[in-house]
PDB file of C-alpha atoms and ligand atoms in Angstrom:
ATOM      1  CA  UNK A 269     -92.084  22.886 -37.549  1.00 78.00           C
ATOM      2  CA  UNK A 270     -93.331  21.512 -34.307  1.00 95.00           C
ATOM      3  CA  UNK A 271     -97.077  21.212 -33.722  1.00 98.00           C
ATOM      4  CA  UNK A 272     -99.622  20.779 -30.738  1.00 98.00           C
ATOM      5  CA  UNK A 273    -101.946  17.951 -31.015  1.00 98.00           C
ATOM      6  CA  UNK A 274    -104.770  18.531 -28.397  1.00 98.00           C
ATOM      7  CA  UNK A 275    -107.581  15.521 -28.106  1.00 98.00           C
ATOM      8  CA  UNK A 276    -110.707  15.934 -25.844  1.00 98.00           C
ATOM      9  CA  UNK A 277    -113.996  14.670 -25.127  1.00 98.00           C
ATOM     10  CA  UNK A 278    -117.299  15.952 -24.070  1.00 98.00           C
ATOM     11  CA  UNK A 279    -120.926  15.800 -23.605  1.00 97.00           C
ATOM     12  CA  UNK A 280    -123.472  17.462 -25.770  1.00 96.00           C
ATOM     13  CA  UNK A 281    -125.782  19.669 -23.955  1.00 94.00           C
ATOM     14  CA  UNK A 282    -128.898  19.228 -25.804  1.00 87.00           C
ATOM     15  CA  UNK A 283    -130.683  21.775 -24.074  1.00 89.00           C
ATOM     16  CA  UNK A 284    -128.896  24.121 -25.116  1.00 86.00           C
ATOM     17  CA  UNK A 285    -129.255  24.072 -28.506  1.00 85.00           C
ATOM     18  CA  UNK A 286    -131.647  26.033 -30.630  1.00 88.00           C
ATOM     19  CA  UNK A 287    -131.785  23.962 -33.769  1.00 90.00           C
ATOM     20  CA  UNK A 288    -132.039  20.512 -34.494  1.00 91.00           C
ATOM     21  CA  UNK A 289    -128.930  18.138 -33.788  1.00 91.00           C
ATOM     22  CA  UNK A 290    -128.006  18.130 -37.880  1.00 92.00           C
ATOM     23  CA  UNK A 291    -128.433  22.376 -37.799  1.00 94.00           C
ATOM     24  CA  UNK A 292    -126.786  22.739 -34.704  1.00 93.00           C
ATOM     25  CA  UNK A 293    -123.570  20.530 -36.587  1.00 94.00           C
ATOM     26  CA  UNK A 294    -123.907  21.998 -39.900  1.00 95.00           C
ATOM     27  CA  UNK A 295    -123.667  25.511 -38.586  1.00 95.00           C
ATOM     28  CA  UNK A 296    -120.857  24.310 -36.123  1.00 95.00           C
ATOM     29  CA  UNK A 297    -118.981  22.837 -38.862  1.00 96.00           C
ATOM     30  CA  UNK A 298    -119.334  26.022 -41.326  1.00 97.00           C
ATOM     31  CA  UNK A 299    -117.821  28.045 -38.544  1.00 97.00           C
ATOM     32  CA  UNK A 300    -115.357  26.121 -36.925  1.00 97.00           C
ATOM     33  CA  UNK A 301    -113.933  25.186 -40.769  1.00 97.00           C
ATOM     34  CA  UNK A 302    -113.531  29.032 -41.923  1.00 97.00           C
ATOM     35  CA  UNK A 303    -112.119  29.986 -38.144  1.00 97.00           C
ATOM     36  CA  UNK A 304    -109.670  26.764 -38.255  1.00 98.00           C
ATOM     37  CA  UNK A 305    -108.444  27.515 -42.098  1.00 97.00           C
ATOM     38  CA  UNK A 306    -107.870  31.291 -40.963  1.00 97.00           C
ATOM     39  CA  UNK A 307    -106.005  30.268 -38.007  1.00 96.00           C
ATOM     40  CA  UNK A 308    -104.151  27.362 -39.117  1.00 97.00           C
ATOM     41  CA  UNK A 309    -105.953  25.089 -37.172  1.00 98.00           C
ATOM     42  CA  UNK A 310    -106.551  21.128 -38.637  1.00 97.00           C
ATOM     43  CA  UNK A 311    -108.249  18.348 -36.810  1.00 96.00           C
ATOM     44  CA  UNK A 312    -111.569  16.335 -36.616  1.00 97.00           C
ATOM     45  CA  UNK A 313    -114.797  16.081 -34.785  1.00 97.00           C
ATOM     46  CA  UNK A 314    -116.430  12.380 -34.192  1.00 96.00           C
ATOM     47  CA  UNK A 315    -120.051  12.227 -32.869  1.00 96.00           C
ATOM     48  CA  UNK A 316    -120.717   9.215 -30.989  1.00 95.00           C
ATOM     49  CA  UNK A 317    -123.934   9.317 -29.342  1.00 93.00           C
ATOM     50  CA  UNK A 318    -123.938  11.970 -27.176  1.00 94.00           C
ATOM     51  CA  UNK A 319    -120.118  12.180 -26.820  1.00 97.00           C
ATOM     52  CA  UNK A 320    -117.945  14.489 -28.905  1.00 97.00           C
ATOM     53  CA  UNK A 321    -114.350  13.409 -29.739  1.00 98.00           C
ATOM     54  CA  UNK A 322    -112.407  16.535 -30.856  1.00 98.00           C
ATOM     55  CA  UNK A 323    -108.433  16.539 -32.417  1.00 98.00           C
ATOM     56  CA  UNK A 324    -107.350  19.969 -32.885  1.00 98.00           C
ATOM     57  CA  UNK A 325    -103.301  20.456 -34.487  1.00 98.00           C
ATOM     58  CA  UNK A 326    -101.472  23.274 -35.330  1.00 98.00           C
ATOM     59  CA  UNK A 327     -99.258  26.076 -33.743  1.00 98.00           C
ATOM     60  CA  UNK A 328     -99.529  26.177 -29.769  1.00 98.00           C
ATOM     61  CA  UNK A 329    -100.769  29.588 -29.166  1.00 98.00           C
ATOM     62  CA  UNK A 330    -103.547  28.658 -32.346  1.00 98.00           C
ATOM     63  CA  UNK A 331    -104.507  25.482 -30.358  1.00 98.00           C
ATOM     64  CA  UNK A 332    -104.587  26.907 -26.937  1.00 98.00           C
ATOM     65  CA  UNK A 333    -106.853  30.114 -28.253  1.00 98.00           C
ATOM     66  CA  UNK A 334    -109.483  27.890 -30.605  1.00 98.00           C
ATOM     67  CA  UNK A 335    -109.410  25.175 -27.512  1.00 98.00           C
ATOM     68  CA  UNK A 336    -110.510  28.273 -24.765  1.00 98.00           C
ATOM     69  CA  UNK A 337    -113.262  29.458 -26.723  1.00 97.00           C
ATOM     70  CA  UNK A 338    -114.426  25.655 -27.784  1.00 98.00           C
ATOM     71  CA  UNK A 339    -114.312  24.912 -24.063  1.00 98.00           C
ATOM     72  CA  UNK A 340    -116.557  27.984 -23.116  1.00 97.00           C
ATOM     73  CA  UNK A 341    -119.200  26.986 -25.629  1.00 96.00           C
ATOM     74  CA  UNK A 342    -122.011  25.621 -23.705  1.00 94.00           C
ATOM     75  CA  UNK A 343    -123.223  22.846 -26.346  1.00 94.00           C
ATOM     76  CA  UNK A 344    -120.992  20.643 -24.496  1.00 97.00           C
ATOM     77  CA  UNK A 345    -120.117  20.075 -20.975  1.00 97.00           C
ATOM     78  CA  UNK A 346    -117.743  17.989 -19.067  1.00 97.00           C
ATOM     79  CA  UNK A 347    -115.199  18.558 -21.524  1.00 98.00           C
ATOM     80  CA  UNK A 348    -112.151  16.144 -20.513  1.00 98.00           C
ATOM     81  CA  UNK A 349    -109.009  16.147 -21.876  1.00 98.00           C
ATOM     82  CA  UNK A 350    -107.782  13.058 -23.512  1.00 98.00           C
ATOM     83  CA  UNK A 351    -104.388  14.101 -24.582  1.00 98.00           C
ATOM     84  CA  UNK A 352    -101.872  16.559 -25.172  1.00 98.00           C
ATOM     85  CA  UNK A 353     -98.316  16.417 -27.364  1.00 98.00           C
ATOM     86  CA  UNK A 354     -95.964  17.945 -29.301  1.00 98.00           C
ATOM     87  CA  UNK A 355     -95.074  16.300 -33.119  1.00 98.00           C
ATOM     88  CA  UNK A 356     -92.891  16.938 -36.123  1.00 97.00           C
ATOM     89  CA  UNK A 357     -96.295  17.045 -38.204  1.00 96.00           C
ATOM     90  CA  UNK A 358     -99.167  16.833 -38.839  1.00 97.00           C
ATOM     91  CA  UNK A 359    -101.338  14.162 -38.734  1.00 95.00           C
ATOM     92  CA  UNK A 360    -104.390  15.751 -40.937  1.00 94.00           C
ATOM     93  CA  UNK A 361    -102.709  18.166 -43.387  1.00 93.00           C
ATOM     94  CA  UNK A 362    -105.654  20.670 -45.023  1.00 90.00           C
ATOM     95  CA  UNK A 363    -108.313  18.776 -42.820  1.00 94.00           C
ATOM     96  CA  UNK A 364    -109.939  22.409 -41.238  1.00 96.00           C
ATOM     97  CA  UNK A 365    -112.341  20.059 -39.124  1.00 96.00           C
ATOM     98  CA  UNK A 366    -113.107  16.490 -40.859  1.00 96.00           C
ATOM     99  CA  UNK A 367    -116.432  15.432 -39.341  1.00 95.00           C
ATOM    100  CA  UNK A 368    -117.887  11.694 -38.621  1.00 93.00           C
ATOM    101  CA  UNK A 369    -121.049  10.269 -36.947  1.00 93.00           C
ATOM    102  CA  UNK A 370    -120.765   6.692 -35.564  1.00 91.00           C
ATOM    103  CA  UNK A 371    -124.247   6.308 -36.523  1.00 87.00           C
ATOM    104  CA  UNK A 372    -123.519   7.120 -40.509  1.00 81.00           C
ATOM    105  CA  UNK A 373    -121.405   3.811 -40.383  1.00 75.00           C
ATOM    106  CA  UNK A 374    -122.908   1.373 -42.710  1.00 66.00           C
ATOM    107  CA  UNK A 375    -119.938   0.287 -43.998  1.00 75.00           C
ATOM    108  CA  UNK A 376    -118.817  -3.111 -41.896  1.00 82.00           C
ATOM    109  CA  UNK A 377    -114.936  -2.328 -40.928  1.00 84.00           C
ATOM    110  CA  UNK A 378    -115.836   1.487 -39.941  1.00 84.00           C
ATOM    111  CA  UNK A 379    -118.760   0.111 -37.797  1.00 87.00           C
ATOM    112  CA  UNK A 380    -116.650  -2.389 -35.778  1.00 88.00           C
ATOM    113  CA  UNK A 381    -114.001   0.385 -34.990  1.00 89.00           C
ATOM    114  CA  UNK A 382    -117.019   2.661 -34.196  1.00 92.00           C
ATOM    115  CA  UNK A 383    -118.543   0.212 -31.745  1.00 91.00           C
ATOM    116  CA  UNK A 384    -116.401   0.611 -28.941  1.00 91.00           C
ATOM    117  CA  UNK A 385    -116.061   4.214 -29.196  1.00 94.00           C
ATOM    118  CA  UNK A 386    -119.824   4.792 -28.850  1.00 92.00           C
ATOM    119  CA  UNK A 387    -120.194   1.796 -26.155  1.00 93.00           C
ATOM    120  CA  UNK A 388    -117.275   2.850 -24.057  1.00 95.00           C
ATOM    121  CA  UNK A 389    -116.624   6.596 -24.588  1.00 95.00           C
ATOM    122  CA  UNK A 390    -114.738   7.263 -21.251  1.00 95.00           C
ATOM    123  CA  UNK A 391    -112.347   4.365 -21.800  1.00 96.00           C
ATOM    124  CA  UNK A 392    -111.117   5.954 -25.670  1.00 96.00           C
ATOM    125  CA  UNK A 393    -107.684   6.746 -25.674  1.00 97.00           C
ATOM    126  CA  UNK A 394    -105.222   8.658 -27.932  1.00 97.00           C
ATOM    127  CA  UNK A 395    -104.183   6.115 -30.542  1.00 96.00           C
ATOM    128  CA  UNK A 396    -108.062   4.749 -30.635  1.00 94.00           C
ATOM    129  CA  UNK A 397    -108.969   8.222 -31.478  1.00 95.00           C
ATOM    130  CA  UNK A 398    -106.377   9.040 -33.643  1.00 96.00           C
ATOM    131  CA  UNK A 399    -106.485   5.603 -35.685  1.00 93.00           C
ATOM    132  CA  UNK A 400    -110.633   5.695 -35.959  1.00 92.00           C
ATOM    133  CA  UNK A 401    -110.272   9.706 -37.237  1.00 93.00           C
ATOM    134  CA  UNK A 402    -107.654   8.581 -39.800  1.00 92.00           C
ATOM    135  CA  UNK A 403    -109.409   5.625 -40.955  1.00 89.00           C
ATOM    136  CA  UNK A 404    -112.651   6.855 -41.548  1.00 88.00           C
ATOM    137  CA  UNK A 405    -110.905  10.058 -43.139  1.00 89.00           C
ATOM    138  CA  UNK A 406    -109.378   8.066 -45.599  1.00 85.00           C
ATOM    139  CA  UNK A 407    -112.169   5.929 -46.321  1.00 79.00           C
ATOM    140  CA  UNK A 408    -114.204   9.068 -47.100  1.00 74.00           C
ATOM    141  CA  UNK A 409    -111.718  10.836 -49.161  1.00 69.00           C
ATOM    142  CA  UNK A 410    -111.810   7.730 -51.227  1.00 66.00           C
ATOM    143  CA  UNK A 411    -115.230   7.495 -51.634  1.00 62.00           C
ATOM    144  CA  UNK A 412    -116.240   4.853 -49.630  1.00 57.00           C
ATOM    145  CA  UNK A 413    -119.458   7.199 -48.397  1.00 52.00           C
ATOM    146  CA  UNK A 414    -122.125   5.974 -46.796  1.00 47.00           C
ATOM    147  CA  UNK A 415    -124.440   6.258 -50.083  1.00 46.00           C
ATOM    148  CA  UNK A 416    -121.374   4.294 -52.373  1.00 47.00           C
ATOM    149  CA  UNK A 417    -121.901   1.439 -49.671  1.00 46.00           C
ATOM    150  CA  UNK A 418    -125.157   0.788 -49.929  1.00 47.00           C
ATOM    151  CA  UNK A 419    -125.615   1.222 -53.551  1.00 45.00           C
ATOM    152  CA  UNK A 420    -122.645  -1.132 -54.218  1.00 42.00           C
TER     153      UNK A 420
HETATM  154  C1  FMN B  92    -117.981  19.986 -29.923  1.00 94.86           C
HETATM  155  C2  FMN B  92    -117.295  21.608 -30.557  1.00 94.86           C
HETATM  156  C3  FMN B  92    -116.292  21.702 -31.453  1.00 94.86           C
HETATM  157  C4  FMN B  92    -115.897  23.122 -31.730  1.00 94.86           C
HETATM  158  N1  FMN B  92    -114.841  23.342 -32.666  1.00 94.86           N
HETATM  159  C5  FMN B  92    -114.561  24.259 -32.987  1.00 94.86           C
HETATM  160  C6  FMN B  92    -113.412  24.279 -33.929  1.00 94.86           C
HETATM  161  O1  FMN B  92    -112.339  23.649 -34.535  1.00 94.86           O
HETATM  162  N2  FMN B  92    -113.076  26.036 -34.363  1.00 94.86           N
HETATM  163  C7  FMN B  92    -113.681  26.532 -33.797  1.00 94.86           C
HETATM  164  O2  FMN B  92    -113.148  27.831 -34.144  1.00 94.86           O
HETATM  165  N3  FMN B  92    -114.772  26.771 -33.547  1.00 94.86           N
HETATM  166  C8  FMN B  92    -114.990  25.364 -32.588  1.00 94.86           C
HETATM  167  N4  FMN B  92    -116.241  25.503 -32.401  1.00 94.86           N
HETATM  168  C9  FMN B  92    -117.252  26.474 -31.865  1.00 94.86           C
HETATM  169  C10 FMN B  92    -116.536  27.361 -30.557  1.00 94.86           C
HETATM  170  O3  FMN B  92    -116.946  26.456 -29.469  1.00 94.86           O
HETATM  171  C11 FMN B  92    -117.183  28.826 -30.857  1.00 94.86           C
HETATM  172  O4  FMN B  92    -118.877  28.653 -30.694  1.00 94.86           O
HETATM  173  C12 FMN B  92    -117.014  29.589 -31.532  1.00 94.86           C
HETATM  174  O5  FMN B  92    -115.538  29.646 -32.088  1.00 94.86           O
HETATM  175  C13 FMN B  92    -117.684  30.740 -31.541  1.00 94.86           C
HETATM  176  O6  FMN B  92    -116.795  32.019 -30.512  1.00 94.86           O
HETATM  177  P1  FMN B  92    -116.679  33.510 -30.562  1.00 94.86           P
HETATM  178  O7  FMN B  92    -118.393  33.700 -29.925  1.00 94.86           O
HETATM  179  O8  FMN B  92    -116.070  33.825 -29.123  1.00 94.86           O
HETATM  180  O9  FMN B  92    -116.532  33.833 -31.958  1.00 94.86           O
HETATM  181  C14 FMN B  92    -117.032  24.110 -31.550  1.00 94.86           C
HETATM  182  C15 FMN B  92    -118.094  24.271 -30.813  1.00 94.86           C
HETATM  183  C16 FMN B  92    -117.868  22.562 -30.414  1.00 94.86           C
HETATM  184  C17 FMN B  92    -119.809  22.557 -29.242  1.00 94.86           C
END
């Protein structure tokens, strides 16, 4: 199977949001996950300050259709495509839209990975993005979540 993987960054537009940031994100994730699971799109969304990073992967036609809708969403602006490529398999199978926020990294290892992304978002490349997304998704699935780390 061939998958298309597209990565972009954009800037959050607070002026277009009607709810608190947390509520906007919760609503967005619920909608996007339902939609992505129907359409076979997997990937991840990272919020670093006011910058969104997203990885979308799936059949080429589905990635393009989803990306066109996302691009037209006025809750973000100044969208820049970081990378677009074909691969033989998905990096994030079964992950309809993993979400993480650099502010939530109380775990030291993750915090050090997030730091350059939050500080210089325009320098983030494909490898940086994929490695940080995959690493944080793995940590979350293994139970290294904020609360557990803080309790430990
Ligand atoms: C940063 C960001 C990421 C998004 N990611 C997705 C996504 O992965 N899948 C999706 O269906 N919608 C996603 N959306 C929502 C779409 O942009 C759009 O609001 C939604 O598809 C509704 O479109 P419609 O009103 O034409 O149905 C995202 C929006 C933003 C701002």
